[in-house]
């Protein structure tokens, strides 16, 4: 490598080390969100370091065609140390400020969507359900009223017919009604017995 290429490589690796410090602090800031999930934590850690290695090697490839020398690691460590000494505290404060801004924007957008889209949809749906239930109740009351109008004269007619029936036939009907009532009571007792046995 020529002197100019070596100089560019040194500068690039120092800047890369500085960038690595920023990336590492950013990654560590979000680590608590998945730290309790062990598998995800290991997976994120591996993906982070693989990604950073690929980025640093790509930068090195652009500068000196990917030639690795010992001083490259020294330059990278120098850049990382410079970040820790001169910029880490400032960057962490800026990062927290940026996270607060993004969080506030997200919460604002969430409230806007909730107020302008979600709540109106819920209100409209509730209104439609209320209207439909009200219409169904009205229709059901109308049906019951019509049935009452139709069945009341029929009841009168049946009572009139029953009143003119002979007493012997009335007694026969009462016996049939009593027989069906007994059968009904027996079936109810059996069903209750079966339910108690099932429990």
mmCIF file with all atom_site columns, C-alpha atoms in Angstrom:
data_model
loop_
_atom_site.group_PDB
_atom_site.id
_atom_site.type_symbol
_atom_site.label_atom_id
_atom_site.label_alt_id
_atom_site.label_comp_id
_atom_site.label_asym_id
_atom_site.label_entity_id
_atom_site.label_seq_id
_atom_site.pdbx_PDB_ins_code
_atom_site.Cartn_x
_atom_site.Cartn_y
_atom_site.Cartn_z
_atom_site.occupancy
_atom_site.B_iso_or_equiv
_atom_site.pdbx_formal_charge
_atom_site.auth_seq_id
_atom_site.auth_comp_id
_atom_site.auth_asym_id
_atom_site.auth_atom_id
_atom_site.pdbx_PDB_model_num
ATOM 1   C CA . UNK A 1 1   ? 0.000    0.000   0.000  1.00 0.00 ? 1   UNK A CA 1
ATOM 2   C CA . UNK A 1 2   ? 1.127    3.519   -0.706 1.00 0.00 ? 2   UNK A CA 1
ATOM 3   C CA . UNK A 1 3   ? 1.522    6.131   2.030  1.00 0.00 ? 3   UNK A CA 1
ATOM 4   C CA . UNK A 1 4   ? -1.686   7.887   0.983  1.00 0.00 ? 4   UNK A CA 1
ATOM 5   C CA . UNK A 1 5   ? -3.660   4.612   1.065  1.00 0.00 ? 5   UNK A CA 1
ATOM 6   C CA . UNK A 1 6   ? -2.209   3.779   4.502  1.00 0.00 ? 6   UNK A CA 1
ATOM 7   C CA . UNK A 1 7   ? -3.147   7.264   5.752  1.00 0.00 ? 7   UNK A CA 1
ATOM 8   C CA . UNK A 1 8   ? -6.696   6.911   4.400  1.00 0.00 ? 8   UNK A CA 1
ATOM 9   C CA . UNK A 1 9   ? -6.900   3.468   5.982  1.00 0.00 ? 9   UNK A CA 1
ATOM 10  C CA . UNK A 1 10  ? -5.822   4.825   9.365  1.00 0.00 ? 10  UNK A CA 1
ATOM 11  C CA . UNK A 1 11  ? -8.300   7.710   9.215  1.00 0.00 ? 11  UNK A CA 1
ATOM 12  C CA . UNK A 1 12  ? -11.103  5.384   8.066  1.00 0.00 ? 12  UNK A CA 1
ATOM 13  C CA . UNK A 1 13  ? -10.432  2.907   10.855 1.00 0.00 ? 13  UNK A CA 1
ATOM 14  C CA . UNK A 1 14  ? -10.280  5.641   13.492 1.00 0.00 ? 14  UNK A CA 1
ATOM 15  C CA . UNK A 1 15  ? -13.636  6.939   12.257 1.00 0.00 ? 15  UNK A CA 1
ATOM 16  C CA . UNK A 1 16  ? -14.920  3.352   12.111 1.00 0.00 ? 16  UNK A CA 1
ATOM 17  C CA . UNK A 1 17  ? -13.925  2.832   15.748 1.00 0.00 ? 17  UNK A CA 1
ATOM 18  C CA . UNK A 1 18  ? -15.712  6.078   16.620 1.00 0.00 ? 18  UNK A CA 1
ATOM 19  C CA . UNK A 1 19  ? -18.795  4.830   14.739 1.00 0.00 ? 19  UNK A CA 1
ATOM 20  C CA . UNK A 1 20  ? -18.560  1.452   16.500 1.00 0.00 ? 20  UNK A CA 1
ATOM 21  C CA . UNK A 1 21  ? -18.748  3.233   19.871 1.00 0.00 ? 21  UNK A CA 1
ATOM 22  C CA . UNK A 1 22  ? -21.909  5.062   18.752 1.00 0.00 ? 22  UNK A CA 1
ATOM 23  C CA . UNK A 1 23  ? -23.460  1.851   17.416 1.00 0.00 ? 23  UNK A CA 1
ATOM 24  C CA . UNK A 1 24  ? -22.583  -0.074  20.581 1.00 0.00 ? 24  UNK A CA 1
ATOM 25  C CA . UNK A 1 25  ? -24.067  2.554   22.921 1.00 0.00 ? 25  UNK A CA 1
ATOM 26  C CA . UNK A 1 26  ? -27.213  2.695   20.772 1.00 0.00 ? 26  UNK A CA 1
ATOM 27  C CA . UNK A 1 27  ? -27.506  -1.095  20.851 1.00 0.00 ? 27  UNK A CA 1
ATOM 28  C CA . UNK A 1 28  ? -26.938  -1.233  24.605 1.00 0.00 ? 28  UNK A CA 1
ATOM 29  C CA . UNK A 1 29  ? -29.616  1.444   25.142 1.00 0.00 ? 29  UNK A CA 1
ATOM 30  C CA . UNK A 1 30  ? -32.264  -0.818  23.560 1.00 0.00 ? 30  UNK A CA 1
ATOM 31  C CA . UNK A 1 31  ? -30.940  -4.104  24.973 1.00 0.00 ? 31  UNK A CA 1
ATOM 32  C CA . UNK A 1 32  ? -33.223  -4.042  28.102 1.00 0.00 ? 32  UNK A CA 1
ATOM 33  C CA . UNK A 1 33  ? -36.274  -4.438  25.832 1.00 0.00 ? 33  UNK A CA 1
ATOM 34  C CA . UNK A 1 34  ? -35.263  -7.998  24.914 1.00 0.00 ? 34  UNK A CA 1
ATOM 35  C CA . UNK A 1 35  ? -32.777  -8.827  27.720 1.00 0.00 ? 35  UNK A CA 1
ATOM 36  C CA . UNK A 1 36  ? -35.247  -11.108 29.571 1.00 0.00 ? 36  UNK A CA 1
ATOM 37  C CA . UNK A 1 37  ? -35.773  -13.230 26.464 1.00 0.00 ? 37  UNK A CA 1
ATOM 38  C CA . UNK A 1 38  ? -32.522  -15.195 26.494 1.00 0.00 ? 38  UNK A CA 1
ATOM 39  C CA . UNK A 1 39  ? -32.744  -16.671 22.994 1.00 0.00 ? 39  UNK A CA 1
ATOM 40  C CA . UNK A 1 40  ? -33.667  -13.325 21.446 1.00 0.00 ? 40  UNK A CA 1
ATOM 41  C CA . UNK A 1 41  ? -30.912  -11.574 23.413 1.00 0.00 ? 41  UNK A CA 1
ATOM 42  C CA . UNK A 1 42  ? -28.242  -13.970 22.099 1.00 0.00 ? 42  UNK A CA 1
ATOM 43  C CA . UNK A 1 43  ? -29.638  -13.702 18.583 1.00 0.00 ? 43  UNK A CA 1
ATOM 44  C CA . UNK A 1 44  ? -29.625  -9.893  18.659 1.00 0.00 ? 44  UNK A CA 1
ATOM 45  C CA . UNK A 1 45  ? -26.075  -9.863  20.062 1.00 0.00 ? 45  UNK A CA 1
ATOM 46  C CA . UNK A 1 46  ? -24.782  -12.159 17.321 1.00 0.00 ? 46  UNK A CA 1
ATOM 47  C CA . UNK A 1 47  ? -26.592  -10.227 14.588 1.00 0.00 ? 47  UNK A CA 1
ATOM 48  C CA . UNK A 1 48  ? -25.225  -6.915  15.904 1.00 0.00 ? 48  UNK A CA 1
ATOM 49  C CA . UNK A 1 49  ? -21.597  -7.989  15.915 1.00 0.00 ? 49  UNK A CA 1
ATOM 50  C CA . UNK A 1 50  ? -21.863  -9.756  12.565 1.00 0.00 ? 50  UNK A CA 1
ATOM 51  C CA . UNK A 1 51  ? -23.402  -6.616  11.073 1.00 0.00 ? 51  UNK A CA 1
ATOM 52  C CA . UNK A 1 52  ? -20.744  -4.322  12.538 1.00 0.00 ? 52  UNK A CA 1
ATOM 53  C CA . UNK A 1 53  ? -17.964  -6.645  11.355 1.00 0.00 ? 53  UNK A CA 1
ATOM 54  C CA . UNK A 1 54  ? -19.425  -6.655  7.856  1.00 0.00 ? 54  UNK A CA 1
ATOM 55  C CA . UNK A 1 55  ? -19.712  -2.836  7.848  1.00 0.00 ? 55  UNK A CA 1
ATOM 56  C CA . UNK A 1 56  ? -16.123  -2.322  9.045  1.00 0.00 ? 56  UNK A CA 1
ATOM 57  C CA . UNK A 1 57  ? -14.738  -4.814  6.530  1.00 0.00 ? 57  UNK A CA 1
ATOM 58  C CA . UNK A 1 58  ? -16.748  -3.170  3.753  1.00 0.00 ? 58  UNK A CA 1
ATOM 59  C CA . UNK A 1 59  ? -15.243  0.225   4.669  1.00 0.00 ? 59  UNK A CA 1
ATOM 60  C CA . UNK A 1 60  ? -11.790  -1.355  4.736  1.00 0.00 ? 60  UNK A CA 1
ATOM 61  C CA . UNK A 1 61  ? -12.460  -2.959  1.346  1.00 0.00 ? 61  UNK A CA 1
ATOM 62  C CA . UNK A 1 62  ? -13.405  0.421   -0.147 1.00 0.00 ? 62  UNK A CA 1
ATOM 63  C CA . UNK A 1 63  ? -10.264  2.077   1.225  1.00 0.00 ? 63  UNK A CA 1
ATOM 64  C CA . UNK A 1 64  ? -7.513   -0.503  0.646  1.00 0.00 ? 64  UNK A CA 1
ATOM 65  C CA . UNK A 1 65  ? -9.218   -3.452  -1.106 1.00 0.00 ? 65  UNK A CA 1
ATOM 66  C CA . UNK A 1 66  ? -9.625   -5.323  2.171  1.00 0.00 ? 66  UNK A CA 1
ATOM 67  C CA . UNK A 1 67  ? -5.996   -5.667  3.245  1.00 0.00 ? 67  UNK A CA 1
ATOM 68  C CA . UNK A 1 68  ? -5.810   -6.303  7.004  1.00 0.00 ? 68  UNK A CA 1
ATOM 69  C CA . UNK A 1 69  ? -2.787   -5.036  8.933  1.00 0.00 ? 69  UNK A CA 1
ATOM 70  C CA . UNK A 1 70  ? -2.071   -4.915  12.660 1.00 0.00 ? 70  UNK A CA 1
ATOM 71  C CA . UNK A 1 71  ? -2.207   -1.128  12.833 1.00 0.00 ? 71  UNK A CA 1
ATOM 72  C CA . UNK A 1 72  ? -5.785   -1.279  11.493 1.00 0.00 ? 72  UNK A CA 1
ATOM 73  C CA . UNK A 1 73  ? -6.952   -2.811  14.777 1.00 0.00 ? 73  UNK A CA 1
ATOM 74  C CA . UNK A 1 74  ? -4.948   -0.226  16.716 1.00 0.00 ? 74  UNK A CA 1
ATOM 75  C CA . UNK A 1 75  ? -6.584   2.584   14.719 1.00 0.00 ? 75  UNK A CA 1
ATOM 76  C CA . UNK A 1 76  ? -10.041  1.114   15.297 1.00 0.00 ? 76  UNK A CA 1
ATOM 77  C CA . UNK A 1 77  ? -9.393   0.841   19.049 1.00 0.00 ? 77  UNK A CA 1
ATOM 78  C CA . UNK A 1 78  ? -8.067   4.425   19.021 1.00 0.00 ? 78  UNK A CA 1
ATOM 79  C CA . UNK A 1 79  ? -11.280  5.668   17.423 1.00 0.00 ? 79  UNK A CA 1
ATOM 80  C CA . UNK A 1 80  ? -13.373  3.711   19.919 1.00 0.00 ? 80  UNK A CA 1
ATOM 81  C CA . UNK A 1 81  ? -11.341  5.124   22.833 1.00 0.00 ? 81  UNK A CA 1
ATOM 82  C CA . UNK A 1 82  ? -11.670  8.676   21.459 1.00 0.00 ? 82  UNK A CA 1
ATOM 83  C CA . UNK A 1 83  ? -15.440  8.236   21.335 1.00 0.00 ? 83  UNK A CA 1
ATOM 84  C CA . UNK A 1 84  ? -15.558  6.940   24.929 1.00 0.00 ? 84  UNK A CA 1
ATOM 85  C CA . UNK A 1 85  ? -13.450  9.861   26.205 1.00 0.00 ? 85  UNK A CA 1
ATOM 86  C CA . UNK A 1 86  ? -14.806  12.803  24.195 1.00 0.00 ? 86  UNK A CA 1
ATOM 87  C CA . UNK A 1 87  ? -18.286  11.963  22.884 1.00 0.00 ? 87  UNK A CA 1
ATOM 88  C CA . UNK A 1 88  ? -19.909  9.070   24.789 1.00 0.00 ? 88  UNK A CA 1
ATOM 89  C CA . UNK A 1 89  ? -21.591  11.216  27.471 1.00 0.00 ? 89  UNK A CA 1
ATOM 90  C CA . UNK A 1 90  ? -22.836  13.803  24.982 1.00 0.00 ? 90  UNK A CA 1
ATOM 91  C CA . UNK A 1 91  ? -24.094  11.161  22.560 1.00 0.00 ? 91  UNK A CA 1
ATOM 92  C CA . UNK A 1 92  ? -26.008  9.289   25.268 1.00 0.00 ? 92  UNK A CA 1
ATOM 93  C CA . UNK A 1 93  ? -27.782  12.521  26.262 1.00 0.00 ? 93  UNK A CA 1
ATOM 94  C CA . UNK A 1 94  ? -28.582  13.287  22.619 1.00 0.00 ? 94  UNK A CA 1
ATOM 95  C CA . UNK A 1 95  ? -29.804  9.710   22.116 1.00 0.00 ? 95  UNK A CA 1
ATOM 96  C CA . UNK A 1 96  ? -32.128  9.951   25.132 1.00 0.00 ? 96  UNK A CA 1
ATOM 97  C CA . UNK A 1 97  ? -33.450  13.271  23.849 1.00 0.00 ? 97  UNK A CA 1
ATOM 98  C CA . UNK A 1 98  ? -34.072  11.778  20.402 1.00 0.00 ? 98  UNK A CA 1
ATOM 99  C CA . UNK A 1 99  ? -35.840  8.763   21.946 1.00 0.00 ? 99  UNK A CA 1
ATOM 100 C CA . UNK A 1 100 ? -38.097  11.099  23.933 1.00 0.00 ? 100 UNK A CA 1
ATOM 101 C CA . UNK A 1 101 ? -38.916  13.083  20.788 1.00 0.00 ? 101 UNK A CA 1
ATOM 102 C CA . UNK A 1 102 ? -39.700  9.940   18.782 1.00 0.00 ? 102 UNK A CA 1
ATOM 103 C CA . UNK A 1 103 ? -41.761  8.538   21.677 1.00 0.00 ? 103 UNK A CA 1
ATOM 104 C CA . UNK A 1 104 ? -43.758  11.758  21.972 1.00 0.00 ? 104 UNK A CA 1
ATOM 105 C CA . UNK A 1 105 ? -44.360  11.831  18.218 1.00 0.00 ? 105 UNK A CA 1
ATOM 106 C CA . UNK A 1 106 ? -45.503  8.206   18.322 1.00 0.00 ? 106 UNK A CA 1
ATOM 107 C CA . UNK A 1 107 ? -47.860  8.858   21.260 1.00 0.00 ? 107 UNK A CA 1
ATOM 108 C CA . UNK A 1 108 ? -49.247  11.962  19.527 1.00 0.00 ? 108 UNK A CA 1
ATOM 109 C CA . UNK A 1 109 ? -49.862  10.027  16.301 1.00 0.00 ? 109 UNK A CA 1
ATOM 110 C CA . UNK A 1 110 ? -51.442  7.213   18.311 1.00 0.00 ? 110 UNK A CA 1
ATOM 111 C CA . UNK A 1 111 ? -53.810  9.643   20.052 1.00 0.00 ? 111 UNK A CA 1
ATOM 112 C CA . UNK A 1 112 ? -54.708  11.291  16.731 1.00 0.00 ? 112 UNK A CA 1
ATOM 113 C CA . UNK A 1 113 ? -55.459  7.932   15.109 1.00 0.00 ? 113 UNK A CA 1
ATOM 114 C CA . UNK A 1 114 ? -57.413  6.888   18.217 1.00 0.00 ? 114 UNK A CA 1
ATOM 115 C CA . UNK A 1 115 ? -59.448  10.103  18.220 1.00 0.00 ? 115 UNK A CA 1
ATOM 116 C CA . UNK A 1 116 ? -60.015  10.509  14.469 1.00 0.00 ? 116 UNK A CA 1
ATOM 117 C CA . UNK A 1 117 ? -60.283  6.901   13.283 1.00 0.00 ? 117 UNK A CA 1
ATOM 118 C CA . UNK A 1 118 ? -60.681  4.285   16.014 1.00 0.00 ? 118 UNK A CA 1
ATOM 119 C CA . UNK A 1 119 ? -63.165  6.078   18.282 1.00 0.00 ? 119 UNK A CA 1
ATOM 120 C CA . UNK A 1 120 ? -65.467  7.216   15.435 1.00 0.00 ? 120 UNK A CA 1
ATOM 121 C CA . UNK A 1 121 ? -65.536  3.649   14.104 1.00 0.00 ? 121 UNK A CA 1
ATOM 122 C CA . UNK A 1 122 ? -66.404  2.332   17.580 1.00 0.00 ? 122 UNK A CA 1
ATOM 123 C CA . UNK A 1 123 ? -69.121  4.988   17.971 1.00 0.00 ? 123 UNK A CA 1
ATOM 124 C CA . UNK A 1 124 ? -70.598  4.240   14.547 1.00 0.00 ? 124 UNK A CA 1
ATOM 125 C CA . UNK A 1 125 ? -70.548  0.499   15.217 1.00 0.00 ? 125 UNK A CA 1
ATOM 126 C CA . UNK A 1 126 ? -72.172  0.984   18.638 1.00 0.00 ? 126 UNK A CA 1
ATOM 127 C CA . UNK A 1 127 ? -74.809  3.259   17.103 1.00 0.00 ? 127 UNK A CA 1
ATOM 128 C CA . UNK A 1 128 ? -75.575  0.749   14.348 1.00 0.00 ? 128 UNK A CA 1
ATOM 129 C CA . UNK A 1 129 ? -75.867  -2.109  16.840 1.00 0.00 ? 129 UNK A CA 1
ATOM 130 C CA . UNK A 1 130 ? -78.153  -0.004  19.056 1.00 0.00 ? 130 UNK A CA 1
ATOM 131 C CA . UNK A 1 131 ? -80.345  0.936   16.080 1.00 0.00 ? 131 UNK A CA 1
ATOM 132 C CA . UNK A 1 132 ? -80.520  -2.662  14.842 1.00 0.00 ? 132 UNK A CA 1
ATOM 133 C CA . UNK A 1 133 ? -81.406  -3.974  18.307 1.00 0.00 ? 133 UNK A CA 1
ATOM 134 C CA . UNK A 1 134 ? -84.031  -1.259  18.676 1.00 0.00 ? 134 UNK A CA 1
ATOM 135 C CA . UNK A 1 135 ? -85.559  -2.114  15.296 1.00 0.00 ? 135 UNK A CA 1
ATOM 136 C CA . UNK A 1 136 ? -85.545  -5.825  16.190 1.00 0.00 ? 136 UNK A CA 1
ATOM 137 C CA . UNK A 1 137 ? -87.319  -5.081  19.510 1.00 0.00 ? 137 UNK A CA 1
ATOM 138 C CA . UNK A 1 138 ? -89.941  -2.974  17.762 1.00 0.00 ? 138 UNK A CA 1
ATOM 139 C CA . UNK A 1 139 ? -90.518  -5.639  15.112 1.00 0.00 ? 139 UNK A CA 1
ATOM 140 C CA . UNK A 1 140 ? -90.737  -8.341  17.797 1.00 0.00 ? 140 UNK A CA 1
ATOM 141 C CA . UNK A 1 141 ? -93.294  -6.288  19.759 1.00 0.00 ? 141 UNK A CA 1
ATOM 142 C CA . UNK A 1 142 ? -95.321  -5.766  16.570 1.00 0.00 ? 142 UNK A CA 1
ATOM 143 C CA . UNK A 1 143 ? -95.210  -9.519  15.846 1.00 0.00 ? 143 UNK A CA 1
ATOM 144 C CA . UNK A 1 144 ? -96.322  -10.314 19.412 1.00 0.00 ? 144 UNK A CA 1
ATOM 145 C CA . UNK A 1 145 ? -99.131  -7.761  19.139 1.00 0.00 ? 145 UNK A CA 1
ATOM 146 C CA . UNK A 1 146 ? -100.315 -9.228  15.819 1.00 0.00 ? 146 UNK A CA 1
ATOM 147 C CA . UNK A 1 147 ? -100.171 -12.761 17.237 1.00 0.00 ? 147 UNK A CA 1
ATOM 148 C CA . UNK A 1 148 ? -102.158 -11.596 20.250 1.00 0.00 ? 148 UNK A CA 1
ATOM 149 C CA . UNK A 1 149 ? -104.757 -10.049 17.971 1.00 0.00 ? 149 UNK A CA 1
ATOM 150 C CA . UNK A 1 150 ? -104.975 -13.265 15.958 1.00 0.00 ? 150 UNK A CA 1
ATOM 151 C CA . UNK A 1 151 ? -104.934 -15.706 18.860 1.00 0.00 ? 151 UNK A CA 1
ATOM 152 C CA . UNK A 1 152 ? -107.337 -13.853 21.153 1.00 0.00 ? 152 UNK A CA 1
ATOM 153 C CA . UNK A 1 153 ? -110.438 -14.514 18.942 1.00 0.00 ? 153 UNK A CA 1
ATOM 154 C CA . UNK A 1 154 ? -109.266 -18.102 18.478 1.00 0.00 ? 154 UNK A CA 1
ATOM 155 C CA . UNK A 1 155 ? -109.068 -18.445 22.249 1.00 0.00 ? 155 UNK A CA 1
ATOM 156 C CA . UNK A 1 156 ? -112.545 -17.047 22.593 1.00 0.00 ? 156 UNK A CA 1
ATOM 157 C CA . UNK A 1 157 ? -113.829 -19.504 19.995 1.00 0.00 ? 157 UNK A CA 1
ATOM 158 C CA . UNK A 1 158 ? -112.125 -22.445 21.709 1.00 0.00 ? 158 UNK A CA 1
ATOM 159 C CA . UNK A 1 159 ? -113.553 -21.394 25.088 1.00 0.00 ? 159 UNK A CA 1
ATOM 160 C CA . UNK A 1 160 ? -116.991 -21.116 23.538 1.00 0.00 ? 160 UNK A CA 1
ATOM 161 C CA . UNK A 1 161 ? -116.651 -24.534 21.954 1.00 0.00 ? 161 UNK A CA 1
ATOM 162 C CA . UNK A 1 162 ? -115.363 -25.989 25.237 1.00 0.00 ? 162 UNK A CA 1
ATOM 163 C CA . UNK A 1 163 ? -118.290 -24.524 27.166 1.00 0.00 ? 163 UNK A CA 1
ATOM 164 C CA . UNK A 1 164 ? -120.839 -26.279 24.941 1.00 0.00 ? 164 UNK A CA 1
ATOM 165 C CA . UNK A 1 165 ? -119.081 -29.651 25.047 1.00 0.00 ? 165 UNK A CA 1
ATOM 166 C CA . UNK A 1 166 ? -120.722 -32.445 27.055 1.00 0.00 ? 166 UNK A CA 1
ATOM 167 C CA . UNK A 1 167 ? -119.414 -32.927 30.586 1.00 0.00 ? 167 UNK A CA 1
ATOM 168 C CA . UNK A 1 168 ? -118.300 -36.459 29.794 1.00 0.00 ? 168 UNK A CA 1
ATOM 169 C CA . UNK A 1 169 ? -116.074 -35.206 26.975 1.00 0.00 ? 169 UNK A CA 1
ATOM 170 C CA . UNK A 1 170 ? -114.700 -32.457 29.213 1.00 0.00 ? 170 UNK A CA 1
ATOM 171 C CA . UNK A 1 171 ? -113.792 -35.061 31.824 1.00 0.00 ? 171 UNK A CA 1
ATOM 172 C CA . UNK A 1 172 ? -112.085 -37.113 29.105 1.00 0.00 ? 172 UNK A CA 1
ATOM 173 C CA . UNK A 1 173 ? -110.020 -34.112 28.058 1.00 0.00 ? 173 UNK A CA 1
ATOM 174 C CA . UNK A 1 174 ? -109.082 -33.444 31.689 1.00 0.00 ? 174 UNK A CA 1
ATOM 175 C CA . UNK A 1 175 ? -107.931 -37.054 32.064 1.00 0.00 ? 175 UNK A CA 1
ATOM 176 C CA . UNK A 1 176 ? -105.775 -36.747 28.930 1.00 0.00 ? 176 UNK A CA 1
ATOM 177 C CA . UNK A 1 177 ? -104.305 -33.490 30.242 1.00 0.00 ? 177 UNK A CA 1
ATOM 178 C CA . UNK A 1 178 ? -103.578 -35.129 33.584 1.00 0.00 ? 178 UNK A CA 1
ATOM 179 C CA . UNK A 1 179 ? -101.932 -38.102 31.868 1.00 0.00 ? 179 UNK A CA 1
ATOM 180 C CA . UNK A 1 180 ? -99.649  -35.857 29.829 1.00 0.00 ? 180 UNK A CA 1
ATOM 181 C CA . UNK A 1 181 ? -98.839  -33.849 32.955 1.00 0.00 ? 181 UNK A CA 1
ATOM 182 C CA . UNK A 1 182 ? -97.777  -37.035 34.775 1.00 0.00 ? 182 UNK A CA 1
ATOM 183 C CA . UNK A 1 183 ? -95.598  -38.119 31.807 1.00 0.00 ? 183 UNK A CA 1
ATOM 184 C CA . UNK A 1 184 ? -94.014  -34.686 31.772 1.00 0.00 ? 184 UNK A CA 1
ATOM 185 C CA . UNK A 1 185 ? -93.250  -34.818 35.505 1.00 0.00 ? 185 UNK A CA 1
ATOM 186 C CA . UNK A 1 186 ? -91.718  -38.313 35.170 1.00 0.00 ? 186 UNK A CA 1
ATOM 187 C CA . UNK A 1 187 ? -89.491  -37.195 32.276 1.00 0.00 ? 187 UNK A CA 1
ATOM 188 C CA . UNK A 1 188 ? -88.367  -34.128 34.237 1.00 0.00 ? 188 UNK A CA 1
ATOM 189 C CA . UNK A 1 189 ? -87.446  -36.315 37.237 1.00 0.00 ? 189 UNK A CA 1
ATOM 190 C CA . UNK A 1 190 ? -85.462  -38.686 34.997 1.00 0.00 ? 190 UNK A CA 1
ATOM 191 C CA . UNK A 1 191 ? -83.592  -35.810 33.414 1.00 0.00 ? 191 UNK A CA 1
ATOM 192 C CA . UNK A 1 192 ? -82.744  -34.339 36.829 1.00 0.00 ? 192 UNK A CA 1
ATOM 193 C CA . UNK A 1 193 ? -81.555  -37.776 38.025 1.00 0.00 ? 193 UNK A CA 1
ATOM 194 C CA . UNK A 1 194 ? -79.320  -38.181 34.956 1.00 0.00 ? 194 UNK A CA 1
ATOM 195 C CA . UNK A 1 195 ? -77.867  -34.692 35.468 1.00 0.00 ? 195 UNK A CA 1
ATOM 196 C CA . UNK A 1 196 ? -77.094  -35.396 39.138 1.00 0.00 ? 196 UNK A CA 1
ATOM 197 C CA . UNK A 1 197 ? -75.423  -38.710 38.194 1.00 0.00 ? 197 UNK A CA 1
ATOM 198 C CA . UNK A 1 198 ? -73.340  -36.926 35.552 1.00 0.00 ? 198 UNK A CA 1
ATOM 199 C CA . UNK A 1 199 ? -71.989  -34.522 38.144 1.00 0.00 ? 199 UNK A CA 1
#
